mmCIF file of C-alpha atoms in Angstrom:
data_model
loop_
_atom_site.group_PDB
_atom_site.id
_atom_site.type_symbol
_atom_site.label_atom_id
_atom_site.label_comp_id
_atom_site.label_asym_id
_atom_site.label_seq_id
_atom_site.Cartn_x
_atom_site.Cartn_y
_atom_site.Cartn_z
ATOM 1 C CA MET T 19 17.368 -75.877 -19.703
ATOM 2 C CA CYS T 20 19.868 -75.661 -17.072
ATOM 3 C CA LEU T 21 18.712 -79.333 -14.781
ATOM 4 C CA LYS T 22 19.788 -77.537 -11.971
ATOM 5 C CA SER T 23 17.146 -74.290 -11.577
ATOM 6 C CA ALA T 24 14.489 -76.603 -13.541
ATOM 7 C CA LEU T 25 14.904 -79.296 -10.789
ATOM 8 C CA ALA T 26 15.305 -77.694 -7.861
ATOM 9 C CA CYS T 27 11.596 -75.617 -9.568
ATOM 10 C CA ASN T 28 10.283 -79.306 -9.753
ATOM 11 C CA LEU T 29 11.161 -80.417 -5.746
ATOM 12 C CA ALA T 30 9.845 -77.200 -4.749
ATOM 13 C CA ILE T 31 6.110 -77.263 -7.175
ATOM 14 C CA GLY T 32 6.004 -80.339 -5.706
ATOM 15 C CA HIS T 33 6.337 -79.887 -2.371
ATOM 16 C CA ALA T 34 4.338 -76.564 -2.561
ATOM 17 C CA LYS T 35 0.740 -78.940 -4.172
ATOM 18 C CA ASN T 36 1.628 -81.200 -0.715
ATOM 19 C CA VAL T 37 0.896 -78.027 0.862
ATOM 20 C CA VAL T 38 -2.182 -76.051 -1.403
ATOM 21 C CA THR T 39 -5.120 -78.493 -1.456
ATOM 22 C CA SER T 40 -8.113 -78.012 -3.092
ATOM 23 C CA GLY T 41 -10.160 -75.563 -1.157
ATOM 24 C CA PHE T 42 -6.892 -73.742 0.799
ATOM 25 C CA ASP T 43 -7.541 -69.778 1.543
ATOM 26 C CA ASP T 44 -5.309 -68.059 -0.977
ATOM 27 C CA LYS T 45 -4.124 -65.518 0.743
ATOM 28 C CA THR T 46 -0.554 -64.688 -0.850
ATOM 29 C CA ALA T 47 -0.680 -62.157 -3.992
ATOM 30 C CA PRO T 48 0.849 -63.166 -7.769
ATOM 31 C CA SER T 49 4.153 -63.297 -8.181
ATOM 32 C CA VAL T 50 5.831 -60.462 -11.200
ATOM 33 C CA TRP T 51 8.782 -59.997 -12.849
ATOM 34 C CA THR T 52 10.318 -56.444 -12.378
ATOM 35 C CA PRO T 53 8.531 -55.179 -15.784
ATOM 36 C CA TYR T 54 10.985 -54.772 -18.914
ATOM 37 C CA ARG T 55 10.472 -52.114 -21.913
ATOM 38 C CA LEU T 56 11.182 -52.682 -25.682
ATOM 39 C CA PRO T 57 13.175 -50.631 -26.324
ATOM 40 C CA TYR T 58 14.666 -49.099 -24.090
ATOM 41 C CA ASN T 59 14.939 -45.956 -25.386
ATOM 42 C CA PRO T 60 11.873 -44.775 -26.973
ATOM 43 C CA GLY T 61 12.299 -41.734 -29.117
ATOM 44 C CA GLY T 62 15.719 -42.289 -28.307
ATOM 45 C CA TYR T 63 19.044 -44.378 -29.961
ATOM 46 C CA GLN T 64 20.116 -48.268 -29.282
ATOM 47 C CA TYR T 65 23.359 -49.796 -28.882
ATOM 48 C CA GLY T 66 23.917 -53.229 -28.890
ATOM 49 C CA SER T 67 23.711 -56.399 -29.546
ATOM 50 C CA LEU T 68 19.680 -56.277 -30.735
ATOM 51 C CA SER T 69 20.696 -53.374 -32.536
ATOM 52 C CA LYS T 70 23.985 -55.404 -34.173
ATOM 53 C CA TYR T 71 26.348 -52.847 -32.474
ATOM 54 C CA GLN T 72 24.941 -49.861 -34.781
ATOM 55 C CA TRP T 73 23.703 -46.748 -33.246
ATOM 56 C CA VAL T 74 19.854 -47.204 -34.436
ATOM 57 C CA LYS T 75 16.666 -44.624 -33.815
ATOM 58 C CA GLN T 76 13.988 -46.407 -32.040
ATOM 59 C CA PRO T 77 10.466 -45.855 -32.346
ATOM 60 C CA THR T 78 8.238 -43.876 -29.403
ATOM 61 C CA ASP T 79 5.844 -46.915 -30.268
ATOM 62 C CA PHE T 80 7.616 -49.559 -26.930
ATOM 63 C CA TYR T 81 6.275 -52.399 -24.780
ATOM 64 C CA ILE T 82 6.145 -52.852 -21.687
ATOM 65 C CA TYR T 83 6.363 -56.750 -20.215
ATOM 66 C CA THR T 84 6.604 -59.184 -17.160
ATOM 67 C CA PHE T 85 5.803 -62.568 -16.077
ATOM 68 C CA ALA T 86 3.107 -63.412 -13.621
ATOM 69 C CA TYR T 87 2.252 -66.362 -11.394
ATOM 70 C CA ASP T 88 0.593 -67.080 -9.303
ATOM 71 C CA VAL T 89 -1.730 -71.111 -8.185
ATOM 72 C CA SER T 90 -4.788 -69.978 -8.081
ATOM 73 C CA GLY T 91 -5.045 -68.407 -11.520
ATOM 74 C CA ILE T 92 -4.495 -64.885 -12.925
ATOM 75 C CA SER T 93 -7.746 -62.920 -13.123
ATOM 76 C CA LYS T 94 -6.023 -60.241 -15.111
ATOM 77 C CA ALA T 95 -2.590 -57.398 -15.357
ATOM 78 C CA THR T 96 -3.201 -53.696 -16.287
ATOM 79 C CA LEU T 97 -0.426 -51.594 -16.669
ATOM 80 C CA TYR T 98 -0.705 -47.723 -15.331
ATOM 81 C CA VAL T 99 0.648 -44.817 -17.300
ATOM 82 C CA ARG T 100 0.753 -41.052 -16.584
ATOM 83 C CA THR T 101 2.240 -37.792 -17.558
ATOM 84 C CA ASP T 102 5.163 -35.669 -15.973
ATOM 85 C CA ASN T 103 3.802 -32.476 -16.308
ATOM 86 C CA ASP T 104 6.861 -30.657 -16.535
ATOM 87 C CA GLY T 105 9.385 -33.812 -18.201
ATOM 88 C CA VAL T 106 11.517 -33.721 -14.955
ATOM 89 C CA ASN T 107 12.000 -36.081 -12.049
ATOM 90 C CA SER T 108 13.191 -34.249 -9.364
ATOM 91 C CA LEU T 109 15.434 -35.810 -6.493
ATOM 92 C CA ASN T 110 13.666 -32.774 -4.299
ATOM 93 C CA GLU T 111 10.487 -34.339 -4.705
ATOM 94 C CA ASN T 112 8.820 -37.394 -4.633
ATOM 95 C CA PHE T 113 5.591 -36.858 -7.421
ATOM 96 C CA ASN T 114 7.100 -39.433 -9.651
ATOM 97 C CA GLU T 115 7.535 -42.070 -6.844
ATOM 98 C CA VAL T 116 4.065 -42.385 -5.541
ATOM 99 C CA TYR T 117 0.716 -44.027 -6.110
ATOM 100 C CA GLU T 118 -1.436 -40.832 -5.799
ATOM 101 C CA SER T 119 -1.482 -37.981 -8.057
ATOM 102 C CA ASN T 120 -1.038 -35.021 -7.760
ATOM 103 C CA GLU T 121 -1.602 -33.700 -10.387
ATOM 104 C CA ASP T 122 -0.352 -30.066 -10.470
ATOM 105 C CA HIS T 123 3.266 -32.156 -10.560
ATOM 106 C CA VAL T 124 1.825 -35.876 -12.703
ATOM 107 C CA SER T 125 -1.243 -36.396 -14.674
ATOM 108 C CA GLY T 126 -4.047 -39.171 -12.954
ATOM 109 C CA TRP T 127 -3.588 -42.821 -13.852
ATOM 110 C CA LYS T 128 -4.395 -44.378 -17.713
ATOM 111 C CA GLU T 129 -5.382 -48.013 -17.465
ATOM 112 C CA ILE T 130 -3.944 -50.602 -19.908
ATOM 113 C CA GLY T 131 -5.413 -54.345 -19.754
ATOM 114 C CA MET T 132 -2.626 -56.428 -20.571
ATOM 115 C CA ASN T 133 -2.268 -58.748 -23.355
ATOM 116 C CA ALA T 134 -1.946 -62.618 -22.156
ATOM 117 C CA ARG T 135 0.934 -64.901 -23.498
ATOM 118 C CA SER T 136 1.654 -68.786 -22.568
ATOM 119 C CA PHE T 137 5.177 -68.926 -21.940
ATOM 120 C CA PRO T 138 5.947 -72.249 -24.805
ATOM 121 C CA LYS T 139 7.551 -75.353 -22.702
ATOM 122 C CA GLY T 140 10.411 -77.053 -24.091
ATOM 123 C CA ASN T 141 13.753 -77.090 -24.926
ATOM 124 C CA TYR T 142 14.897 -75.061 -27.934
ATOM 125 C CA TYR T 143 18.412 -75.856 -27.894
ATOM 126 C CA ASP T 144 20.012 -78.419 -29.883
ATOM 127 C CA TRP T 145 22.161 -81.036 -27.255
ATOM 128 C CA THR T 146 22.524 -83.436 -29.924
ATOM 129 C CA ASN T 147 25.848 -84.665 -29.241
ATOM 130 C CA ASN T 148 26.426 -82.339 -26.267
ATOM 131 C CA CYS T 149 27.887 -83.569 -22.927
ATOM 132 C CA PHE T 150 24.941 -82.543 -21.291
ATOM 133 C CA SER T 151 22.328 -84.216 -24.018
ATOM 134 C CA ASN T 152 20.402 -86.985 -21.096
ATOM 135 C CA LEU T 153 20.602 -83.590 -18.353
ATOM 136 C CA THR T 154 18.169 -81.725 -19.802
ATOM 137 C CA GLU T 155 14.850 -80.920 -17.749
ATOM 138 C CA VAL T 156 11.758 -79.035 -18.554
ATOM 139 C CA PRO T 157 9.961 -76.606 -15.508
ATOM 140 C CA ASP T 158 6.863 -78.145 -14.597
ATOM 141 C CA GLU T 159 4.856 -74.328 -14.329
ATOM 142 C CA ILE T 160 5.984 -71.727 -16.684
ATOM 143 C CA SER T 161 4.847 -68.090 -15.755
ATOM 144 C CA THR T 162 2.598 -66.264 -17.899
ATOM 145 C CA GLU T 163 4.206 -63.640 -19.818
ATOM 146 C CA TYR T 164 1.903 -60.243 -20.223
ATOM 147 C CA TYR T 165 2.416 -57.482 -22.594
ATOM 148 C CA VAL T 166 1.524 -54.189 -24.091
ATOM 149 C CA LYS T 167 1.772 -52.221 -27.250
ATOM 150 C CA VAL T 168 2.178 -48.500 -25.080
ATOM 151 C CA GLU T 169 1.458 -45.385 -27.841
ATOM 152 C CA GLY T 170 0.901 -41.976 -28.719
ATOM 153 C CA TYR T 171 3.828 -40.626 -26.359
ATOM 154 C CA SER T 172 6.312 -38.552 -27.259
ATOM 155 C CA ASN T 173 8.645 -35.811 -25.424
ATOM 156 C CA VAL T 174 7.179 -36.873 -22.384
ATOM 157 C CA LEU T 175 8.170 -38.640 -19.296
ATOM 158 C CA LEU T 176 6.325 -41.688 -18.090
ATOM 159 C CA ASP T 177 5.500 -43.002 -15.252
ATOM 160 C CA TYR T 178 4.508 -46.848 -15.273
ATOM 161 C CA TYR T 179 3.303 -49.281 -12.882
ATOM 162 C CA LEU T 180 1.383 -52.741 -13.022
ATOM 163 C CA GLU T 181 -1.207 -54.411 -10.983
ATOM 164 C CA VAL T 182 -1.901 -58.345 -11.712
ATOM 165 C CA GLN T 183 -4.486 -59.799 -9.812
ATOM 166 C CA ASP T 184 -5.463 -63.163 -9.302
ATOM 167 C CA GLU T 185 -8.480 -65.464 -9.381
ATOM 168 C CA ALA T 186 -8.981 -64.640 -5.521
ATOM 169 C CA GLY T 187 -8.570 -61.078 -5.810
ATOM 170 C CA ASN T 188 -5.158 -60.737 -4.420
ATOM 171 C CA VAL T 189 -3.303 -58.085 -6.140
ATOM 172 C CA LYS T 190 0.303 -57.204 -6.036
ATOM 173 C CA LYS T 191 1.631 -54.193 -8.040
ATOM 174 C CA THR T 192 4.469 -53.193 -8.969
ATOM 175 C CA ASP T 193 7.050 -50.194 -7.692
ATOM 176 C CA ILE T 194 7.151 -47.312 -9.914
ATOM 177 C CA TYR T 195 9.332 -46.743 -12.902
ATOM 178 C CA HIS T 196 10.108 -44.039 -15.440
ATOM 179 C CA VAL T 197 10.977 -44.168 -19.306
ATOM 180 C CA TRP T 198 11.726 -40.583 -20.898
ATOM 181 C CA VAL T 199 10.191 -40.712 -24.669
ATOM 182 C CA GLY T 200 11.591 -39.087 -27.469
ATOM 183 C CA SER T 201 10.947 -37.525 -30.080
ATOM 184 C CA ALA T 202 10.745 -39.575 -33.535
ATOM 185 C CA ASP T 203 12.396 -37.084 -35.789
ATOM 186 C CA GLU T 204 14.884 -36.159 -32.566
ATOM 187 C CA ASN T 205 18.746 -36.029 -33.423
ATOM 188 C CA PRO T 206 21.233 -36.256 -30.612
ATOM 189 C CA SER T 207 24.391 -34.769 -30.300
ATOM 190 C CA TYR T 208 26.173 -38.142 -29.300
ATOM 191 C CA ILE T 209 25.685 -39.401 -33.103
#
């Protein structure tokens, strides 16, 4: 692990634990990383290190994942997905950019519960015989990974966002993100 960031986080956690004691009134929503997708271009082609620098057709089903943490604990993480009616996120309107669904332009939100996975604590890099071998420190706290598989979409523009709720009832809502899900049998001209 990188010594500086782990050391800084552990020092900050130590100071926070001095302030946050049992019985405190938690009014702060969870910390949530920007959601990620895998594959990034579902139903399309991928080129890069994950595909060994070859054009590889990607499945239409994909995963959305993030990391979240809250001192009170996380009670639930939920993915919200909706479809765009015409497949275009126009710059002339904001129907894809707001949480309220105007069903003339976008569908209502579909709610999908996310799975939690404790991220492994430890250092998986072999520092043996390395000049940094004595300079490792593991973080005291590690965020939990939340993920869900999105299935059954093809040739459609999706809007999505996450809501993460802590044990105190505080909710963090991410920005709305968009992804075009291609077709499983599509052959783009750029390949």
